[in-house]
C-alpha positions as semicolon CSV with decimal commas, in nm:
position;residue;x (nm);y (nm);z (nm)
1;M;12,203;17,095;5,751
2;N;12,004;17,370;5,578
3;R;11,671;17,313;5,407
4;S;11,810;17,330;5,051
5;S;12,066;17,060;5,127
6;K;11,796;16,832;5,264
7;I;11,591;16,882;4,948
8;V;11,892;16,795;4,730
9;Y;11,969;16,479;4,928
10;A;11,603;16,378;4,926
11;S;11,590;16,427;4,549
12;I;11,903;16,219;4,499
13;G;11,759;15,945;4,720
14;T;11,436;15,947;4,522
15;L;11,628;15,920;4,194
16;L;11,828;15,627;4,326
17;V;11,512;15,445;4,434
18;L;11,354;15,509;4,095
19;S;11,669;15,390;3,918
20;V;11,669;15,066;4,114
21;A;11,300;15,018;4,041
22;I;11,347;15,083;3,669
23;Y;11,667;14,886;3,612
24;G;11,607;14,613;3,867
25;N;11,236;14,552;3,819
26;F;11,068;14,731;3,534
27;L;11,316;14,661;3,252
28;P;11,349;14,284;3,316
29;L;10,970;14,258;3,344
30;R;10,920;14,456;3,025
31;K;11,178;14,244;2,843
32;S;10,997;13,923;2,942
33;Q;10,664;14,072;2,831
34;I;10,809;14,164;2,492
35;L;10,951;13,813;2,454
36;I;10,615;13,654;2,532
37;Y;10,446;13,881;2,279
38;A;10,708;13,792;2,015
39;L;10,665;13,421;2,079
40;R;10,289;13,449;2,042
41;N;10,336;13,609;1,701
42;L;10,595;13,366;1,565
43;N;10,336;13,163;1,376
44;E;10,255;13,470;1,173
45;S;10,610;13,487;1,037
46;K;10,603;13,408;0,665
47;S;10,980;13,403;0,619
48;L;11,300;13,365;0,817
49;E;11,353;13,738;0,781
50;E;11,021;13,806;0,957
51;F;11,110;13,538;1,213
52;K;11,441;13,714;1,284
53;N;11,288;14,062;1,297
54;N;11,020;13,940;1,538
55;L;11,267;13,788;1,783
56;A;11,523;14,066;1,744
57;V;11,290;14,297;1,940
58;P;11,311;14,117;2,278
59;L;11,672;14,020;2,212
60;G;11,764;14,383;2,158
61;F;11,561;14,528;2,444
62;P;11,802;14,670;2,708
63;S;11,782;14,519;3,053
64;P;12,040;14,462;3,329
65;I;11,921;14,103;3,366
66;G;11,734;13,859;3,146
67;Q;11,941;13,872;2,827
68;E;12,100;13,530;2,873
69;E;11,763;13,370;2,946
70;T;11,609;13,539;2,642
71;V;11,891;13,422;2,415
72;R;11,859;13,067;2,549
73;N;11,482;13,062;2,491
74;V;11,527;13,184;2,134
75;A;11,807;12,931;2,078
76;N;11,570;12,646;2,165
77;I;11,328;12,785;1,907
78;V;11,609;12,797;1,650
79;V;11,680;12,428;1,720
80;N;11,318;12,354;1,623
81;V;11,357;12,565;1,308
82;V;11,664;12,369;1,202
83;Q;11,483;12,042;1,273
84;Q;11,201;12,143;1,040
85;T;11,404;12,250;0,735
86;D;11,645;12,083;0,496
87;K;11,757;12,401;0,321
88;P;12,126;12,470;0,395
89;E;12,080;12,844;0,343
90;D;11,796;12,859;0,597
91;I;11,996;12,657;0,847
92;S;12,297;12,885;0,804
93;Y;12,078;13,195;0,841
94;A;11,916;13,068;1,161
95;I;12,244;12,961;1,322
96;N;12,426;13,283;1,234
97;F;12,134;13,477;1,381
98;I;12,140;13,311;1,723
99;E;12,517;13,270;1,748
100;G;12,551;13,646;1,702
101;Y;12,355;13,699;2,023
102;Y;12,525;13,409;2,200
103;K;12,880;13,528;2,127
104;P;12,916;13,779;2,414
105;I;12,766;13,526;2,654
106;I;13,006;13,251;2,547
107;D;13,302;13,488;2,537
108;R;13,228;13,585;2,898
109;G;13,278;13,221;2,991
110;V;13,081;13,227;3,315
111;G;12,726;13,209;3,438
112;M;12,492;12,977;3,626
113;S;12,365;12,832;3,298
114;F;12,689;12,854;3,099
115;E;12,718;12,477;3,053
116;Q;12,358;12,462;2,933
117;N;12,435;12,732;2,676
118;I;12,735;12,535;2,552
119;Y;12,521;12,223;2,521
120;I;12,248;12,401;2,321
121;L;12,504;12,536;2,075
122;G;12,668;12,195;2,043
123;T;12,333;12,028;1,980
124;L;12,233;12,294;1,729
125;N;12,552;12,251;1,529
126;E;12,538;11,872;1,541
127;L;12,184;11,885;1,410
128;A;12,291;12,129;1,137
129;F;12,562;11,885;1,030
130;M;12,318;11,597;1,015
131;K;12,096;11,808;0,792
132;T;12,360;11,956;0,561
133;K;12,671;11,736;0,597
134;E;12,876;12,054;0,615
135;V;13,189;11,982;0,817
136;K;13,199;12,329;0,974
137;Y;12,896;12,239;1,184
138;L;13,049;11,910;1,300
139;S;13,368;12,093;1,393
140;A;13,170;12,350;1,591
141;A;12,972;12,077;1,769
142;H;13,299;11,903;1,856
143;D;13,443;12,222;2,005
144;Y;13,132;12,300;2,210
145;F;13,096;11,948;2,351
146;E;13,468;11,931;2,422
147;Q;13,449;12,262;2,607
148;G;13,154;12,126;2,801
149;L;13,350;11,817;2,905
150;L;13,631;12,035;3,033
151;L;13,378;12,215;3,252
152;G;13,192;11,900;3,359
153;P;13,379;11,576;3,275
154;K;13,093;11,358;3,396
155;R;12,800;11,556;3,259
156;P;12,583;11,318;3,050
157;Q;12,486;11,584;2,793
158;F;12,846;11,636;2,686
159;L;12,947;11,271;2,712
160;Y;12,663;11,161;2,484
161;G;12,720;11,453;2,251
162;M;13,089;11,375;2,222
163;F;13,012;11,006;2,173
164;D;12,797;11,093;1,870
165;V;13,053;11,336;1,728
166;Y;13,344;11,094;1,767
167;R;13,150;10,820;1,588
168;I;13,072;11,054;1,299
169;E;13,437;11,160;1,281
170;G;13,554;10,799;1,295
171;N;13,770;10,879;1,597
172;I;13,827;10,527;1,733
173;A;14,022;10,627;2,043
174;G;13,771;10,899;2,124
175;V;13,473;10,665;2,087
176;Q;13,637;10,402;2,306
177;A;13,727;10,649;2,579
178;V;13,385;10,816;2,594
179;A;13,194;10,486;2,570
180;Q;13,402;10,354;2,858
181;Q;13,323;10,663;3,065
182;I;12,950;10,647;2,989
183;L;12,924;10,277;3,070
184;A;13,124;10,326;3,389
185;Q;12,862;10,576;3,502
186;W;12,558;10,406;3,348
187;P;12,645;10,036;3,299
188;R;12,291;9,947;3,188
189;D;12,284;10,187;2,893
190;E;12,200;9,942;2,616
191;R;12,186;10,210;2,348
192;V;12,549;10,303;2,399
193;K;12,652;9,938;2,422
194;S;12,481;9,867;2,091
195;A;12,611;10,181;1,919
196;F;12,963;10,112;2,039
197;A;12,947;9,749;1,921
198;D;12,818;9,856;1,579
199;F;13,090;10,118;1,547
200;M;13,369;9,875;1,633
201;K;13,221;9,619;1,394
202;K;13,238;9,872;1,110
203;V;13,594;9,959;1,207
204;S;13,691;9,590;1,196
205;S;13,520;9,540;0,860
206;S;13,694;9,846;0,717
207;T;14,031;9,721;0,840
208;V;13,977;9,379;0,680
209;E;13,875;9,538;0,348
210;K;14,190;9,750;0,340
211;K;14,403;9,436;0,382
């Protein structure tokens, strides 16, 4: 091997090492630093637009890893935003913002924290329904929790989420089935026992009134 060839191969090797360092270490670290900085400045946001623009920086920063974690962290913040407002337009704005970033993650359908992502979106939409009474949010919550149950039929997050959604929908068969599953796994859950009894009592009263 002549000297020029050795120099070329050495240069290529150096570039590969630098690429690994940049894409495998520097970019994820930088993304997390930008996220921390954005979170520290959230309290200075005077509007949802400023809130979005602040968080869009770490969400849009390119990195081979860390995007899913960043989206999930921001989603938990959005849940708090929805909890603190009763304005339907603000709720819609916040949900559309985070779901836009979540879409490619959900469409991919895999990941170590995929079920957690599904649960966050289900919870967010259920909360939005409770705030606005807009059926589109209840329908979305239903779909997310149902998808979660398909992935983990015994996962408590999805069972309890579906139990709440079925009661809101008035789905008698659904409530009975999920309550039975929950109590089979956690027979001492008094909250579910009480909620189930109250639901069935209302169903019975409604049936009597119709007669």
